[in-house]
Short mmCIF file of C-alpha atoms in Angstrom, two decimals:
data_model
loop_
_atom_site.label_atom_id
_atom_site.label_comp_id
_atom_site.label_asym_id
_atom_site.label_seq_id
_atom_site.Cartn_x
_atom_site.Cartn_y
_atom_site.Cartn_z
CA MET A 214 -20.71 -18.49 -33.40
CA PRO A 215 -23.78 -18.20 -31.32
CA LEU A 216 -22.45 -17.00 -27.98
CA VAL A 217 -21.43 -20.35 -25.91
CA SER A 218 -21.34 -19.65 -22.92
CA ALA A 219 -22.72 -16.91 -20.32
CA LEU A 220 -22.14 -15.93 -16.67
CA ALA A 221 -22.39 -13.74 -13.96
CA ALA A 222 -21.26 -13.05 -10.51
CA SER A 223 -20.55 -11.28 -8.12
CA HIS A 224 -17.79 -8.54 -8.13
CA ALA A 225 -17.34 -7.28 -3.88
CA PRO A 226 -13.86 -6.41 -3.26
CA ASN A 227 -13.78 -8.84 -0.15
CA ILE A 228 -14.49 -11.94 -2.25
CA LEU A 229 -10.76 -11.72 -3.49
CA LEU A 230 -9.15 -10.37 0.02
CA GLU A 231 -8.55 -12.02 2.40
CA PRO A 232 -10.08 -13.41 5.59
CA GLY A 233 -9.49 -11.51 8.70
CA ALA A 234 -7.44 -8.60 8.36
CA GLU A 235 -8.40 -7.08 5.36
CA TRP A 236 -11.92 -8.24 6.04
CA GLU A 237 -11.75 -6.18 8.94
CA ASP A 238 -10.14 -3.06 7.15
CA PHE A 239 -13.29 -3.52 4.35
CA MET A 240 -15.83 -3.31 7.16
CA ASN A 241 -14.25 -0.35 9.30
CA LEU A 242 -13.87 1.37 6.18
CA HIS A 243 -17.30 0.55 4.92
CA TYR A 244 -19.29 1.12 8.08
CA SER A 245 -17.64 4.70 8.71
CA MET A 246 -20.67 5.25 6.33
CA ALA A 247 -23.54 3.95 8.96
CA PRO A 248 -21.88 2.54 12.01
CA GLN A 249 -24.88 0.68 13.07
CA GLY A 250 -24.17 -0.92 9.90
CA SER A 251 -20.90 -3.27 11.86
CA ALA A 252 -24.29 -4.73 13.55
CA THR A 253 -23.84 -8.54 12.15
CA ARG A 254 -19.66 -8.64 11.16
CA PRO A 255 -18.57 -12.33 10.46
CA THR A 256 -16.79 -13.91 12.33
CA LEU A 257 -13.27 -15.44 10.86
CA GLU A 258 -15.03 -18.47 10.23
CA GLN A 259 -18.05 -17.25 8.44
CA GLN A 260 -15.55 -15.37 6.26
CA LYS A 261 -13.36 -18.26 5.62
CA LYS A 262 -17.30 -20.45 4.76
CA LEU A 263 -17.58 -17.57 2.31
CA ARG A 264 -14.42 -17.67 0.78
CA LYS A 265 -14.75 -21.22 0.15
CA ASP A 266 -18.42 -20.90 -1.07
CA ALA A 267 -17.70 -18.19 -3.31
CA GLU A 268 -14.61 -20.73 -4.60
CA ALA A 269 -17.04 -23.68 -4.98
CA ALA A 270 -19.53 -21.08 -7.06
CA PHE A 271 -16.95 -19.36 -9.39
CA ALA A 272 -14.94 -23.28 -9.97
CA VAL A 273 -18.83 -24.24 -11.26
CA LEU A 274 -18.99 -20.65 -13.99
CA ARG A 275 -14.87 -21.62 -14.81
CA ALA A 276 -15.60 -25.29 -15.84
CA ASP A 277 -18.61 -24.45 -17.70
CA MET A 278 -17.18 -21.44 -19.22
CA GLU A 279 -14.41 -23.97 -20.05
CA GLN A 280 -16.08 -26.54 -21.37
CA ALA A 281 -17.89 -24.21 -24.03
CA LYS A 282 -14.52 -23.23 -25.34
CA PRO A 283 -14.45 -19.78 -25.92
CA ASP A 284 -11.93 -18.21 -28.11
CA VAL A 285 -12.71 -14.43 -25.89
CA LEU A 286 -14.86 -13.44 -23.13
CA ILE A 287 -16.86 -10.08 -23.01
CA VAL A 288 -16.74 -8.64 -19.44
CA VAL A 289 -19.31 -5.78 -18.83
CA ALA A 290 -19.22 -4.26 -15.62
CA ASN A 291 -19.30 -1.23 -13.86
CA ASP A 292 -16.56 2.08 -13.59
CA GLN A 293 -16.15 3.23 -10.11
CA PHE A 294 -14.92 6.31 -10.69
CA VAL A 295 -11.55 4.93 -12.43
CA ASN A 296 -11.62 5.75 -16.22
CA PHE A 297 -15.06 7.88 -16.18
CA PHE A 298 -16.05 10.96 -13.79
CA CYS A 299 -18.04 13.24 -13.45
CA ASN A 300 -16.30 15.55 -16.93
CA ASN A 301 -17.42 13.07 -18.67
CA VAL A 302 -19.87 9.16 -17.37
CA PRO A 303 -20.73 6.90 -20.89
CA THR A 304 -23.81 5.11 -20.52
CA PHE A 305 -21.93 2.39 -22.58
CA PHE A 306 -18.42 1.95 -23.13
CA VAL A 307 -16.48 -0.08 -25.56
CA THR A 308 -12.88 -1.08 -24.98
CA LEU A 309 -10.50 -0.34 -28.42
CA ALA A 310 -6.91 -1.31 -26.98
CA ASP A 311 -4.24 -3.32 -27.48
CA GLU A 312 -4.63 -4.98 -23.81
CA VAL A 313 -5.81 -4.45 -20.44
CA LYS A 314 -4.09 -4.22 -17.25
CA GLY A 315 -4.58 -3.65 -13.42
CA GLN A 316 -3.93 -4.71 -10.08
CA PHE A 317 -5.64 -6.26 -7.05
CA THR A 318 -3.61 -5.81 -3.50
CA ARG A 319 -0.90 -8.36 -4.90
CA HIS A 320 -2.73 -9.70 -7.37
CA LYS A 321 -1.99 -8.02 -11.19
CA PHE A 322 -3.81 -8.54 -14.48
CA GLN A 323 -3.05 -8.64 -17.82
CA TYR A 324 -4.76 -9.85 -21.12
CA ARG A 325 -5.10 -8.45 -24.74
CA ASN A 326 -8.21 -6.52 -25.66
CA HIS A 327 -9.84 -8.18 -28.30
CA LYS A 328 -10.52 -4.56 -30.03
CA GLU A 329 -11.66 -6.16 -33.92
CA LEU A 330 -15.00 -7.76 -31.70
CA GLY A 331 -15.50 -4.31 -29.60
CA ARG A 332 -15.50 -2.74 -33.09
CA ALA A 333 -18.10 -5.24 -34.78
CA ILE A 334 -20.12 -4.82 -32.07
CA LEU A 335 -19.69 -0.20 -32.50
CA ARG A 336 -20.71 -0.41 -35.81
CA LYS A 337 -23.89 -3.00 -35.46
CA GLY A 338 -24.58 -0.73 -32.37
CA MET A 339 -24.98 2.58 -34.41
CA LYS A 340 -26.78 0.95 -37.51
CA GLN A 341 -29.04 -0.23 -34.85
CA GLY A 342 -29.33 3.22 -32.57
CA ILE A 343 -26.85 2.13 -29.74
CA ASP A 344 -24.69 4.65 -29.39
CA PHE A 345 -21.88 3.60 -27.34
CA SER A 346 -18.72 5.46 -26.36
CA PHE A 347 -15.54 4.09 -26.49
CA GLY A 348 -11.94 4.45 -26.32
CA GLU A 349 -8.09 2.78 -26.43
CA HIS A 350 -7.19 2.72 -23.04
CA ILE A 351 -8.28 1.95 -19.69
CA GLU A 352 -7.51 0.30 -15.86
CA LEU A 353 -9.42 -2.55 -14.99
CA GLN A 354 -10.44 -2.24 -11.61
CA HIS A 355 -12.26 -5.13 -8.68
CA THR A 356 -15.58 -4.73 -10.74
CA GLN A 357 -13.62 -6.85 -13.91
CA VAL A 358 -10.69 -8.38 -11.43
CA VAL A 359 -12.15 -10.00 -9.00
CA PRO A 360 -14.40 -12.39 -11.38
CA LEU A 361 -11.68 -13.14 -13.54
CA TYR A 362 -9.10 -13.73 -10.75
CA PHE A 363 -11.19 -16.88 -10.46
CA LEU A 364 -12.68 -17.48 -13.89
CA LEU A 365 -9.77 -16.73 -16.17
CA PRO A 366 -6.64 -16.13 -13.79
CA GLU A 367 -4.61 -17.37 -17.11
CA ALA A 368 -4.93 -14.84 -19.66
CA LYS A 369 -5.30 -17.87 -22.23
CA ILE A 370 -7.60 -15.89 -24.19
CA PRO A 371 -8.88 -12.35 -25.15
CA ILE A 372 -11.29 -10.63 -22.97
CA LEU A 373 -13.49 -7.67 -24.09
CA PRO A 374 -14.47 -4.86 -20.75
CA ILE A 375 -17.71 -3.13 -21.72
CA TYR A 376 -18.96 -0.45 -19.49
CA VAL A 377 -22.74 0.06 -18.22
CA ASN A 378 -23.00 3.12 -16.24
CA THR A 379 -25.01 1.53 -13.10
CA TRP A 380 -22.84 4.17 -10.63
CA VAL A 381 -23.46 7.74 -11.17
CA ASP A 382 -27.57 8.95 -12.01
CA PRO A 383 -29.13 8.34 -14.24
CA ALA A 384 -28.59 4.97 -15.23
CA PRO A 385 -29.49 3.45 -18.42
CA THR A 386 -32.86 1.55 -18.56
CA PRO A 387 -32.96 -2.32 -17.60
CA GLY A 388 -35.11 -2.43 -20.94
CA ARG A 389 -31.74 -0.64 -23.03
CA CYS A 390 -29.15 -2.85 -21.02
CA TYR A 391 -31.41 -6.05 -22.38
CA LYS A 392 -31.28 -4.34 -26.26
CA VAL A 393 -27.32 -4.24 -25.56
CA GLY A 394 -27.42 -7.64 -25.25
CA GLU A 395 -29.66 -8.52 -27.79
CA LEU A 396 -27.44 -7.09 -29.96
CA ILE A 397 -23.88 -8.43 -28.53
CA ARG A 398 -25.57 -11.67 -29.25
CA GLU A 399 -26.39 -10.60 -32.85
CA VAL A 400 -22.92 -9.57 -33.26
CA ALA A 401 -21.75 -12.93 -31.91
CA ASP A 402 -24.20 -15.28 -34.01
CA ASP A 403 -22.23 -13.43 -36.89
CA SER A 404 -18.63 -13.83 -35.71
CA LYS A 405 -16.23 -16.67 -36.93
CA GLU A 406 -15.27 -17.06 -33.09
CA ARG A 407 -16.40 -18.47 -29.59
CA VAL A 408 -17.84 -15.14 -27.69
CA ALA A 409 -18.45 -16.23 -24.08
CA ILE A 410 -19.79 -13.20 -21.80
CA LEU A 411 -19.41 -12.65 -18.26
CA ALA A 412 -21.82 -9.74 -15.92
CA THR A 413 -20.15 -8.77 -12.80
CA GLY A 414 -21.64 -6.45 -9.68
CA GLY A 415 -24.28 -6.69 -7.80
CA LEU A 416 -26.81 -8.56 -6.36
CA SER A 417 -27.91 -6.24 -3.38
CA HIS A 418 -25.84 -4.06 -1.52
CA PHE A 419 -25.69 -0.20 -0.55
CA PRO A 420 -22.01 0.91 -0.95
CA GLY A 421 -21.61 4.22 0.12
CA SER A 422 -24.63 5.13 1.93
CA PRO A 423 -26.44 4.72 5.52
CA ARG A 424 -27.86 1.78 3.87
CA ILE A 425 -24.49 0.04 4.49
CA GLY A 426 -24.86 -3.61 5.86
CA GLU A 427 -28.08 -3.76 4.96
CA ILE A 428 -28.75 -7.02 2.10
CA ASP A 429 -32.27 -7.04 0.37
CA THR A 430 -32.17 -11.07 -0.07
CA GLN A 431 -35.78 -11.25 -1.35
CA PHE A 432 -35.23 -8.82 -4.12
CA ASP A 433 -32.06 -11.46 -4.89
CA HIS A 434 -33.63 -14.48 -5.06
CA GLN A 435 -36.79 -13.61 -7.15
CA LEU A 436 -34.63 -12.24 -9.86
CA LEU A 437 -32.17 -15.41 -9.50
CA GLU A 438 -35.98 -16.98 -10.03
CA VAL A 439 -36.87 -15.20 -12.84
CA MET A 440 -33.10 -16.31 -14.75
CA ARG A 441 -33.94 -20.17 -13.76
CA GLN A 442 -37.31 -20.08 -15.26
CA GLY A 443 -35.41 -18.04 -18.95
CA LYS A 444 -37.85 -15.11 -18.30
CA GLY A 445 -35.95 -12.27 -18.13
CA ARG A 446 -37.20 -10.74 -20.88
CA SER A 447 -39.79 -9.83 -18.00
CA LEU A 448 -37.16 -7.78 -16.29
CA VAL A 449 -37.85 -5.41 -18.96
CA ASP A 450 -39.34 -2.88 -17.69
CA THR A 451 -38.48 -2.77 -14.64
CA SER A 452 -37.65 0.40 -13.43
CA VAL A 453 -34.13 1.98 -12.09
CA GLU A 454 -35.80 3.16 -9.43
CA ASP A 455 -37.20 -0.65 -7.87
CA LEU A 456 -33.61 -1.50 -8.68
CA LEU A 457 -31.99 1.42 -6.68
CA LYS A 458 -34.49 0.70 -3.84
CA ALA A 459 -33.47 -2.73 -3.67
CA GLY A 460 -29.78 -1.99 -3.87
CA ASP A 461 -29.64 -4.00 -7.37
CA SER A 462 -28.13 -1.18 -9.83
CA GLU A 463 -25.51 -3.34 -10.72
CA PHE A 464 -27.97 -5.67 -12.10
CA LEU A 465 -27.76 -3.19 -14.75
CA ASN A 466 -24.65 -5.31 -16.33
CA TRP A 467 -26.72 -8.46 -15.54
CA MET A 468 -29.07 -7.26 -17.92
CA VAL A 469 -26.83 -7.13 -20.93
CA VAL A 470 -26.33 -10.85 -20.59
CA VAL A 471 -29.81 -11.91 -19.47
CA GLY A 472 -30.79 -9.63 -22.65
CA SER A 473 -27.56 -12.05 -24.55
CA VAL A 474 -29.52 -15.14 -23.93
CA GLY A 475 -33.07 -14.19 -24.58
CA ASP A 476 -35.32 -17.23 -22.84
CA ALA A 477 -32.43 -19.40 -22.64
CA LYS A 478 -33.05 -20.90 -18.76
CA ALA A 479 -29.60 -20.37 -16.05
CA ALA A 480 -28.65 -23.83 -15.72
CA TYR A 481 -26.72 -23.05 -12.26
CA THR A 482 -27.41 -20.34 -9.77
CA SER A 483 -26.18 -19.82 -5.66
CA TYR A 484 -26.28 -17.29 -3.94
CA MET A 485 -24.79 -16.28 -0.25
CA PRO A 486 -25.23 -12.86 1.59
CA ASP A 487 -22.18 -12.41 2.84
CA LEU A 488 -22.96 -10.90 5.86
CA VAL A 489 -20.72 -7.58 5.58
CA ALA A 490 -22.82 -5.46 2.34
CA THR A 491 -23.39 -7.26 -0.39
CA GLY A 492 -25.92 -10.09 -1.48
CA TRP A 493 -23.29 -12.51 -3.68
CA GLY A 494 -24.39 -13.97 -6.34
CA PHE A 495 -23.18 -16.42 -9.38
CA VAL A 496 -25.08 -17.53 -12.36
CA SER A 497 -24.24 -20.14 -15.53
CA TRP A 498 -26.03 -20.25 -18.35
CA LYS A 499 -25.15 -23.25 -20.84
CA LEU A 500 -26.39 -22.46 -24.68
CA MET B 49 -25.36 23.17 -6.68
CA SER B 50 -22.94 21.13 -8.23
CA CYS B 51 -20.64 19.34 -6.16
CA TYR B 52 -17.68 18.90 -9.09
CA HIS B 53 -14.57 20.10 -7.19
CA LEU B 54 -15.09 19.18 -4.00
CA SER B 55 -16.38 15.35 -5.97
CA ARG B 56 -12.43 16.31 -8.17
CA LEU B 57 -10.35 16.53 -5.16
CA LEU B 58 -12.06 12.60 -3.63
CA PHE B 59 -10.98 11.63 -7.04
CA ASP B 60 -8.05 12.44 -6.80
CA LEU B 61 -7.29 11.52 -3.56
CA LYS B 62 -8.35 8.07 -5.02
CA MET B 63 -6.57 8.12 -8.36
CA ASN B 64 -3.46 10.21 -7.50
CA GLU B 65 -1.05 8.77 -5.44
CA SER B 66 1.40 11.99 -5.77
CA ARG B 67 -1.56 13.82 -4.63
CA VAL B 68 -2.37 11.62 -1.45
CA LYS B 69 0.69 12.25 0.01
CA GLN B 70 0.60 15.74 -0.44
CA ALA B 71 -2.88 16.03 1.38
CA GLN B 72 -1.29 14.47 4.63
CA THR B 73 1.03 17.03 5.09
CA ASP B 74 -0.40 20.18 3.49
CA PHE B 75 -4.27 19.59 3.34
CA GLU B 76 -4.84 23.02 3.65
CA GLY B 77 -2.90 23.95 0.17
CA VAL B 78 -4.18 20.85 -1.92
CA MET B 79 -7.74 22.30 -0.67
CA SER B 80 -6.72 25.89 -1.91
CA GLU B 81 -6.19 23.99 -5.42
CA TYR B 82 -10.28 23.55 -5.84
CA ASP B 83 -12.80 25.39 -6.21
CA LEU B 84 -14.27 25.17 -2.97
CA THR B 85 -17.19 26.63 -0.86
CA GLY B 86 -16.35 27.49 2.72
CA GLU B 87 -19.03 24.54 3.92
CA GLU B 88 -17.64 22.15 1.16
CA LYS B 89 -13.89 22.77 3.10
CA ALA B 90 -15.12 22.81 6.57
CA ALA B 91 -16.83 19.36 5.64
CA LEU B 92 -13.63 17.82 4.25
CA ARG B 93 -11.38 19.69 7.67
CA ALA B 94 -13.82 17.50 9.55
CA GLY B 95 -13.00 14.19 7.96
CA ASP B 96 -16.63 12.27 7.74
CA PRO B 97 -17.62 11.00 4.92
CA ARG B 98 -21.26 11.10 5.53
CA LYS B 99 -21.09 15.21 5.92
CA LEU B 100 -19.50 14.92 2.26
CA ARG B 101 -22.26 12.47 1.03
CA GLN B 102 -24.90 15.23 2.61
CA LEU B 103 -23.04 18.38 -0.19
CA GLY B 104 -23.85 16.02 -2.76
CA VAL B 105 -20.80 13.85 -3.37
CA HIS B 106 -21.21 10.33 -4.24
CA GLY B 107 -20.97 7.90 -1.07
CA MET B 108 -18.19 6.09 -2.35
CA LEU B 109 -16.42 9.00 -3.54
CA CYS B 110 -16.90 10.50 0.24
CA LEU B 111 -14.72 7.30 1.52
CA TYR B 112 -11.56 8.47 0.25
CA ILE B 113 -11.46 11.26 2.59
CA LYS B 114 -10.60 8.66 4.62
CA ARG B 115 -6.77 7.90 3.38
CA LEU B 116 -6.08 11.46 5.31
CA HIS B 117 -6.85 9.74 8.24
CA PRO B 118 -4.04 7.82 10.66
CA GLU B 119 -6.04 4.83 11.26
CA PHE B 120 -7.19 4.15 7.63
CA ARG B 121 -3.84 5.37 6.28
CA ASP B 122 -2.66 1.93 5.78
CA ASN B 123 -6.18 0.15 4.42
CA ILE B 124 -5.75 -2.40 2.43
CA TYR B 125 -8.35 -0.82 0.25
CA TRP B 126 -6.75 1.86 -0.86
CA ASN B 127 -4.65 -1.11 -2.89
CA GLN B 128 -6.71 -1.37 -5.22
CA LYS B 129 -9.62 0.09 -7.33
#
């Protein structure tokens, strides 16, 4: 089966935090890095509207994915010092656990992990010169569960978390991430199951930086336009430095999905700067 | 110069709840268990994530020093990873 559905969505924690006190906590903490960043704090009404708009975008992505009837959902995300630390930072990591769990405030998540698909990706990678790291245990964090809360709230199908290091210098190039996506598509082509893929993260934001609060909306809109035109291949020569400059390092997760869809045009895009830190982006490709 | 041990302490404040509790009552004792320079200890005592970042720690790890600040002790952010 070829890939049947491809999605990309932001994973910013405040998407799932409740507007009001929880958002205030989130902002107070992040703005401790740069007090001037709080200049554009959204009102409660703005927070509620952002949540509603994000729910509407996720609803489109979920409907597209469900219509494709996938047997498994690959989730491409970055670890943020939960499973990996400075003693060992894998560039690409495939999960071989039986099941995966995580918690986000009062929300608990538990999914079967499709380790057979993981092994197939690992083996294909070994043959083609992409040597993934792998392991039998990971803990899910907001980089996966924020989108999963909206897209796969009931664990009807297994997932397969794949990690990209977008977090610790040096990160892989966009071109390398694109190749990983091509490889995943080849594995899906060889599979008897219907495979969906989701990239998470971004878009522009500067967490843990004095630039917190800045959002490069122009750069984000350029990326979304490229995906609408089906010209993701044109991004392979983008430098990591250019992504970092725009606060878009997590677009490296998206580049895996961009590589997996090739020249397919995105059927749906939605974008909303959250007035806090992040340009929230949502994309669906109907394959 | 590597700031591995400083980063490790902040990583533990993210991932190890018993370490957090210990640090809330005896931070000097916790710091003594890590291979830290005087400058690093001073930055930790100051409790300012911006100072930790200047020493080379990843910005998102720096925020975890705030777990020890009374004003941030019940912040919702610590209830997710």
